[in-house]
């Protein structure tokens, strides 16, 4: 029993000894492993081209040129997909960095809000108002000191001397308080100019 050539389970595809110059969409599809319809879609999108062979009326594909164009198209697509993946990877990395920075800033904001709620920080508007009120009260307290000091010495000095002492001490305190207020104003103006 002899087996006939080409029969049996391990039948091999025929090997082309010569490649035809022209082929239709079905033959090109066979060569590159695509359907005839997909070859036609690639032609409509401008990736593959048809021509009219000399002496014929039906448009066909130049076999070798068309296969090379398809291979170039696949290579270019693979390269652009690779570049797209690199860009996506870079964008993902940037996104992760931004998310980390956001989480860190949210943590810092939470700590700051907690510190404010605990009274460790006071907003500048309230602090300025409270400082001004304190300075007014302190000024009044300081200017009342000469009168209290003179009243604590009854019978030791006469009334004219006591009044003169009170005026002198009050004038000295006013001079010192005004100098202090001027120095504070200069410091605050210097800070505004520097900031």
PDB file of C-alpha atoms in Angstrom:
ATOM      1  CA  UNK A   1       0.000   0.000   0.000  1.00  0.00           C
ATOM      2  CA  UNK A   2       1.414   3.264  -1.069  1.00  0.00           C
ATOM      3  CA  UNK A   3       0.067   6.627  -0.108  1.00  0.00           C
ATOM      4  CA  UNK A   4      -0.855   9.113  -2.780  1.00  0.00           C
ATOM      5  CA  UNK A   5       1.065  12.365  -2.779  1.00  0.00           C
ATOM      6  CA  UNK A   6      -0.846  15.136  -1.050  1.00  0.00           C
ATOM      7  CA  UNK A   7      -3.224  12.838   0.827  1.00  0.00           C
ATOM      8  CA  UNK A   8      -3.172  12.172   4.516  1.00  0.00           C
ATOM      9  CA  UNK A   9      -3.355  14.211   7.672  1.00  0.00           C
ATOM     10  CA  UNK A  10      -0.098  16.160   7.252  1.00  0.00           C
ATOM     11  CA  UNK A  11      -0.851  17.861   3.951  1.00  0.00           C
ATOM     12  CA  UNK A  12       1.456  20.824   3.249  1.00  0.00           C
ATOM     13  CA  UNK A  13       0.459  24.150   1.653  1.00  0.00           C
ATOM     14  CA  UNK A  14       1.666  24.538  -1.912  1.00  0.00           C
ATOM     15  CA  UNK A  15       4.856  26.554  -2.277  1.00  0.00           C
ATOM     16  CA  UNK A  16       4.787  29.307  -4.885  1.00  0.00           C
ATOM     17  CA  UNK A  17       7.696  29.068  -7.185  1.00  0.00           C
ATOM     18  CA  UNK A  18       6.915  32.378  -8.850  1.00  0.00           C
ATOM     19  CA  UNK A  19       5.039  35.338  -7.391  1.00  0.00           C
ATOM     20  CA  UNK A  20       2.508  36.836  -9.781  1.00  0.00           C
ATOM     21  CA  UNK A  21       2.914  40.547 -10.499  1.00  0.00           C
ATOM     22  CA  UNK A  22      -0.796  41.297 -10.008  1.00  0.00           C
ATOM     23  CA  UNK A  23      -3.348  39.908  -7.532  1.00  0.00           C
ATOM     24  CA  UNK A  24      -6.906  40.579  -6.431  1.00  0.00           C
ATOM     25  CA  UNK A  25      -8.030  41.406  -2.847  1.00  0.00           C
ATOM     26  CA  UNK A  26      -8.680  37.733  -2.024  1.00  0.00           C
ATOM     27  CA  UNK A  27      -5.165  36.656  -3.031  1.00  0.00           C
ATOM     28  CA  UNK A  28      -3.540  39.533  -1.110  1.00  0.00           C
ATOM     29  CA  UNK A  29      -5.674  38.613   1.899  1.00  0.00           C
ATOM     30  CA  UNK A  30      -4.411  35.035   1.700  1.00  0.00           C
ATOM     31  CA  UNK A  31      -0.801  36.221   1.576  1.00  0.00           C
ATOM     32  CA  UNK A  32      -1.056  38.494   4.640  1.00  0.00           C
ATOM     33  CA  UNK A  33      -3.656  36.526   6.595  1.00  0.00           C
ATOM     34  CA  UNK A  34      -6.585  38.933   6.290  1.00  0.00           C
ATOM     35  CA  UNK A  35     -10.046  38.678   4.780  1.00  0.00           C
ATOM     36  CA  UNK A  36     -10.836  40.092   1.383  1.00  0.00           C
ATOM     37  CA  UNK A  37     -13.147  42.616   3.060  1.00  0.00           C
ATOM     38  CA  UNK A  38     -10.337  43.858   5.358  1.00  0.00           C
ATOM     39  CA  UNK A  39      -8.029  44.299   2.355  1.00  0.00           C
ATOM     40  CA  UNK A  40     -10.737  46.419   0.707  1.00  0.00           C
ATOM     41  CA  UNK A  41     -11.079  48.515   3.901  1.00  0.00           C
ATOM     42  CA  UNK A  42      -7.322  49.122   3.951  1.00  0.00           C
ATOM     43  CA  UNK A  43      -7.533  50.196   0.301  1.00  0.00           C
ATOM     44  CA  UNK A  44     -10.364  52.669   1.057  1.00  0.00           C
ATOM     45  CA  UNK A  45      -8.372  54.142   3.934  1.00  0.00           C
ATOM     46  CA  UNK A  46      -5.378  54.701   1.618  1.00  0.00           C
ATOM     47  CA  UNK A  47      -3.017  52.180   3.187  1.00  0.00           C
ATOM     48  CA  UNK A  48      -3.065  49.863   0.158  1.00  0.00           C
ATOM     49  CA  UNK A  49      -3.389  50.922  -3.492  1.00  0.00           C
ATOM     50  CA  UNK A  50      -4.803  49.361  -6.623  1.00  0.00           C
ATOM     51  CA  UNK A  51      -3.789  50.003 -10.194  1.00  0.00           C
ATOM     52  CA  UNK A  52      -5.041  48.963 -13.587  1.00  0.00           C
ATOM     53  CA  UNK A  53      -2.616  46.407 -15.077  1.00  0.00           C
ATOM     54  CA  UNK A  54      -1.536  47.012 -18.673  1.00  0.00           C
ATOM     55  CA  UNK A  55      -4.073  45.609 -21.129  1.00  0.00           C
ATOM     56  CA  UNK A  56      -6.739  45.024 -18.469  1.00  0.00           C
ATOM     57  CA  UNK A  57      -9.801  46.938 -17.275  1.00  0.00           C
ATOM     58  CA  UNK A  58     -10.123  45.636 -13.674  1.00  0.00           C
ATOM     59  CA  UNK A  59      -8.043  47.243 -10.957  1.00  0.00           C
ATOM     60  CA  UNK A  60      -5.664  44.930  -9.104  1.00  0.00           C
ATOM     61  CA  UNK A  61      -2.884  45.057  -6.541  1.00  0.00           C
ATOM     62  CA  UNK A  62       0.818  44.873  -7.356  1.00  0.00           C
ATOM     63  CA  UNK A  63       1.537  41.785  -5.278  1.00  0.00           C
ATOM     64  CA  UNK A  64       5.015  42.424  -3.842  1.00  0.00           C
ATOM     65  CA  UNK A  65       4.521  46.177  -3.451  1.00  0.00           C
ATOM     66  CA  UNK A  66       1.168  45.668  -1.688  1.00  0.00           C
ATOM     67  CA  UNK A  67       2.562  43.073   0.737  1.00  0.00           C
ATOM     68  CA  UNK A  68       5.489  45.398   1.563  1.00  0.00           C
ATOM     69  CA  UNK A  69       3.089  48.326   2.125  1.00  0.00           C
ATOM     70  CA  UNK A  70       0.997  46.212   4.463  1.00  0.00           C
ATOM     71  CA  UNK A  71       4.093  45.087   6.406  1.00  0.00           C
ATOM     72  CA  UNK A  72       5.255  48.737   6.687  1.00  0.00           C
ATOM     73  CA  UNK A  73       1.778  49.709   7.914  1.00  0.00           C
ATOM     74  CA  UNK A  74       1.869  47.006  10.597  1.00  0.00           C
ATOM     75  CA  UNK A  75       5.387  48.067  11.702  1.00  0.00           C
ATOM     76  CA  UNK A  76       4.380  51.727  11.878  1.00  0.00           C
ATOM     77  CA  UNK A  77       1.274  50.871  13.865  1.00  0.00           C
ATOM     78  CA  UNK A  78       3.342  48.766  16.285  1.00  0.00           C
ATOM     79  CA  UNK A  79       5.815  51.628  16.763  1.00  0.00           C
ATOM     80  CA  UNK A  80       3.093  54.206  17.339  1.00  0.00           C
ATOM     81  CA  UNK A  81       1.377  51.858  19.794  1.00  0.00           C
ATOM     82  CA  UNK A  82       4.706  51.488  21.615  1.00  0.00           C
ATOM     83  CA  UNK A  83       5.120  55.271  21.723  1.00  0.00           C
ATOM     84  CA  UNK A  84       1.534  55.575  22.920  1.00  0.00           C
ATOM     85  CA  UNK A  85       2.261  53.116  25.705  1.00  0.00           C
ATOM     86  CA  UNK A  86       5.317  55.117  26.777  1.00  0.00           C
ATOM     87  CA  UNK A  87       3.253  58.320  26.835  1.00  0.00           C
ATOM     88  CA  UNK A  88       0.508  56.577  28.793  1.00  0.00           C
ATOM     89  CA  UNK A  89       3.106  55.274  31.247  1.00  0.00           C
ATOM     90  CA  UNK A  90       4.529  58.781  31.660  1.00  0.00           C
ATOM     91  CA  UNK A  91       1.047  60.249  32.121  1.00  0.00           C
ATOM     92  CA  UNK A  92       0.242  57.578  34.703  1.00  0.00           C
ATOM     93  CA  UNK A  93       3.434  58.414  36.559  1.00  0.00           C
ATOM     94  CA  UNK A  94       2.613  62.136  36.488  1.00  0.00           C
ATOM     95  CA  UNK A  95      -0.904  61.368  37.717  1.00  0.00           C
ATOM     96  CA  UNK A  96       0.447  59.307  40.609  1.00  0.00           C
ATOM     97  CA  UNK A  97       2.865  62.101  41.571  1.00  0.00           C
ATOM     98  CA  UNK A  98       0.023  64.645  41.472  1.00  0.00           C
ATOM     99  CA  UNK A  99      -2.136  62.376  43.631  1.00  0.00           C
ATOM    100  CA  UNK A 100       0.690  62.000  46.168  1.00  0.00           C
ATOM    101  CA  UNK A 101       1.193  65.786  46.281  1.00  0.00           C
ATOM    102  CA  UNK A 102      -2.561  66.270  46.681  1.00  0.00           C
ATOM    103  CA  UNK A 103      -2.707  63.803  49.565  1.00  0.00           C
ATOM    104  CA  UNK A 104       0.289  65.472  51.238  1.00  0.00           C
ATOM    105  CA  UNK A 105      -1.239  68.934  50.907  1.00  0.00           C
ATOM    106  CA  UNK A 106      -4.569  67.640  52.215  1.00  0.00           C
ATOM    107  CA  UNK A 107      -2.709  66.199  55.227  1.00  0.00           C
ATOM    108  CA  UNK A 108      -0.955  69.515  55.843  1.00  0.00           C
ATOM    109  CA  UNK A 109      -4.253  71.400  55.509  1.00  0.00           C
ATOM    110  CA  UNK A 110      -5.881  69.043  58.009  1.00  0.00           C
ATOM    111  CA  UNK A 111      -3.022  69.561  60.480  1.00  0.00           C
ATOM    112  CA  UNK A 112      -3.316  73.333  60.071  1.00  0.00           C
ATOM    113  CA  UNK A 113      -7.095  73.285  60.590  1.00  0.00           C
ATOM    114  CA  UNK A 114      -6.627  71.142  63.693  1.00  0.00           C
ATOM    115  CA  UNK A 115      -4.014  73.553  65.066  1.00  0.00           C
ATOM    116  CA  UNK A 116      -6.341  76.516  64.421  1.00  0.00           C
ATOM    117  CA  UNK A 117      -9.216  74.701  66.149  1.00  0.00           C
ATOM    118  CA  UNK A 118      -6.925  74.014  69.122  1.00  0.00           C
ATOM    119  CA  UNK A 119      -6.104  77.735  69.314  1.00  0.00           C
ATOM    120  CA  UNK A 120      -2.452  77.413  68.298  1.00  0.00           C
ATOM    121  CA  UNK A 121      -2.962  79.908  65.473  1.00  0.00           C
ATOM    122  CA  UNK A 122      -5.064  83.045  65.289  1.00  0.00           C
ATOM    123  CA  UNK A 123      -6.076  84.679  62.038  1.00  0.00           C
ATOM    124  CA  UNK A 124      -4.320  87.989  61.436  1.00  0.00           C
ATOM    125  CA  UNK A 125      -7.495  90.085  61.347  1.00  0.00           C
ATOM    126  CA  UNK A 126      -8.540  88.961  64.845  1.00  0.00           C
ATOM    127  CA  UNK A 127      -4.969  89.137  66.136  1.00  0.00           C
ATOM    128  CA  UNK A 128      -4.587  92.731  64.929  1.00  0.00           C
ATOM    129  CA  UNK A 129      -7.898  93.741  66.481  1.00  0.00           C
ATOM    130  CA  UNK A 130      -7.060  92.037  69.794  1.00  0.00           C
ATOM    131  CA  UNK A 131      -3.587  93.602  69.858  1.00  0.00           C
ATOM    132  CA  UNK A 132      -5.050  97.072  69.251  1.00  0.00           C
ATOM    133  CA  UNK A 133      -7.550  96.567  72.102  1.00  0.00           C
ATOM    134  CA  UNK A 134      -4.756  95.353  74.395  1.00  0.00           C
ATOM    135  CA  UNK A 135      -2.557  98.354  73.547  1.00  0.00           C
ATOM    136  CA  UNK A 136      -5.429 100.794  74.237  1.00  0.00           C
ATOM    137  CA  UNK A 137      -6.092  99.151  77.605  1.00  0.00           C
ATOM    138  CA  UNK A 138      -2.368  99.084  78.431  1.00  0.00           C
ATOM    139  CA  UNK A 139      -1.980 102.757  77.455  1.00  0.00           C
ATOM    140  CA  UNK A 140      -4.873 103.735  79.722  1.00  0.00           C
ATOM    141  CA  UNK A 141      -3.451 101.611  82.553  1.00  0.00           C
ATOM    142  CA  UNK A 142       0.022 103.160  82.119  1.00  0.00           C
ATOM    143  CA  UNK A 143      -1.345 106.725  82.005  1.00  0.00           C
ATOM    144  CA  UNK A 144      -3.338 106.116  85.210  1.00  0.00           C
ATOM    145  CA  UNK A 145      -0.185 105.048  87.110  1.00  0.00           C
ATOM    146  CA  UNK A 146       1.070 108.571  87.952  1.00  0.00           C
ATOM    147  CA  UNK A 147      -2.262 109.505  89.586  1.00  0.00           C
ATOM    148  CA  UNK A 148      -2.279 106.261  91.618  1.00  0.00           C
ATOM    149  CA  UNK A 149       1.342 106.786  92.636  1.00  0.00           C
ATOM    150  CA  UNK A 150       0.676 110.338  93.854  1.00  0.00           C
ATOM    151  CA  UNK A 151      -2.477 109.242  95.769  1.00  0.00           C
ATOM    152  CA  UNK A 152      -0.391 106.610  97.577  1.00  0.00           C
ATOM    153  CA  UNK A 153       1.691 109.411  99.176  1.00  0.00           C
ATOM    154  CA  UNK A 154      -0.895 111.395 101.107  1.00  0.00           C
ATOM    155  CA  UNK A 155       0.565 113.858 103.631  1.00  0.00           C
ATOM    156  CA  UNK A 156       4.150 113.330 102.459  1.00  0.00           C
ATOM    157  CA  UNK A 157       4.025 116.009  99.728  1.00  0.00           C
ATOM    158  CA  UNK A 158       1.888 119.076  99.301  1.00  0.00           C
ATOM    159  CA  UNK A 159      -0.864 119.196  96.632  1.00  0.00           C
ATOM    160  CA  UNK A 160       1.058 121.467  94.211  1.00  0.00           C
ATOM    161  CA  UNK A 161       4.130 119.217  94.287  1.00  0.00           C
ATOM    162  CA  UNK A 162       1.965 116.079  93.940  1.00  0.00           C
ATOM    163  CA  UNK A 163       0.205 117.574  90.897  1.00  0.00           C
ATOM    164  CA  UNK A 164       3.549 118.578  89.347  1.00  0.00           C
ATOM    165  CA  UNK A 165       4.933 115.065  89.924  1.00  0.00           C
ATOM    166  CA  UNK A 166       1.817 113.524  88.362  1.00  0.00           C
ATOM    167  CA  UNK A 167       2.110 115.780  85.253  1.00  0.00           C
ATOM    168  CA  UNK A 168       5.841 115.051  84.877  1.00  0.00           C
ATOM    169  CA  UNK A 169       5.366 111.279  85.176  1.00  0.00           C
ATOM    170  CA  UNK A 170       2.409 111.350  82.797  1.00  0.00           C
ATOM    171  CA  UNK A 171       4.378 113.379  80.224  1.00  0.00           C
ATOM    172  CA  UNK A 172       7.289 110.925  80.490  1.00  0.00           C
ATOM    173  CA  UNK A 173       4.936 107.934  80.040  1.00  0.00           C
ATOM    174  CA  UNK A 174       3.234 109.546  77.033  1.00  0.00           C
ATOM    175  CA  UNK A 175       6.634 110.207  75.424  1.00  0.00           C
ATOM    176  CA  UNK A 176       7.666 106.586  75.990  1.00  0.00           C
ATOM    177  CA  UNK A 177       4.337 105.170  74.729  1.00  0.00           C
ATOM    178  CA  UNK A 178       4.450 107.374  71.624  1.00  0.00           C
ATOM    179  CA  UNK A 179       8.033 106.250  70.905  1.00  0.00           C
ATOM    180  CA  UNK A 180       6.909 102.639  71.323  1.00  0.00           C
ATOM    181  CA  UNK A 181       3.932 103.148  68.980  1.00  0.00           C
ATOM    182  CA  UNK A 182       6.181 104.824  66.377  1.00  0.00           C
ATOM    183  CA  UNK A 183       8.648 101.916  66.544  1.00  0.00           C
ATOM    184  CA  UNK A 184       5.821  99.405  66.065  1.00  0.00           C
ATOM    185  CA  UNK A 185       4.517 101.361  63.054  1.00  0.00           C
ATOM    186  CA  UNK A 186       8.003 101.447  61.488  1.00  0.00           C
ATOM    187  CA  UNK A 187       8.390  97.684  61.988  1.00  0.00           C
ATOM    188  CA  UNK A 188       4.982  96.924  60.482  1.00  0.00           C
ATOM    189  CA  UNK A 189       5.587  99.226  57.491  1.00  0.00           C
ATOM    190  CA  UNK A 190       9.022  97.645  56.941  1.00  0.00           C
ATOM    191  CA  UNK A 191       7.434  94.165  56.982  1.00  0.00           C
ATOM    192  CA  UNK A 192       4.783  95.222  54.436  1.00  0.00           C
ATOM    193  CA  UNK A 193       7.429  96.672  52.118  1.00  0.00           C
ATOM    194  CA  UNK A 194       9.621  93.556  52.402  1.00  0.00           C
ATOM    195  CA  UNK A 195       6.653  91.182  51.874  1.00  0.00           C
TER     196      UNK A 195
END
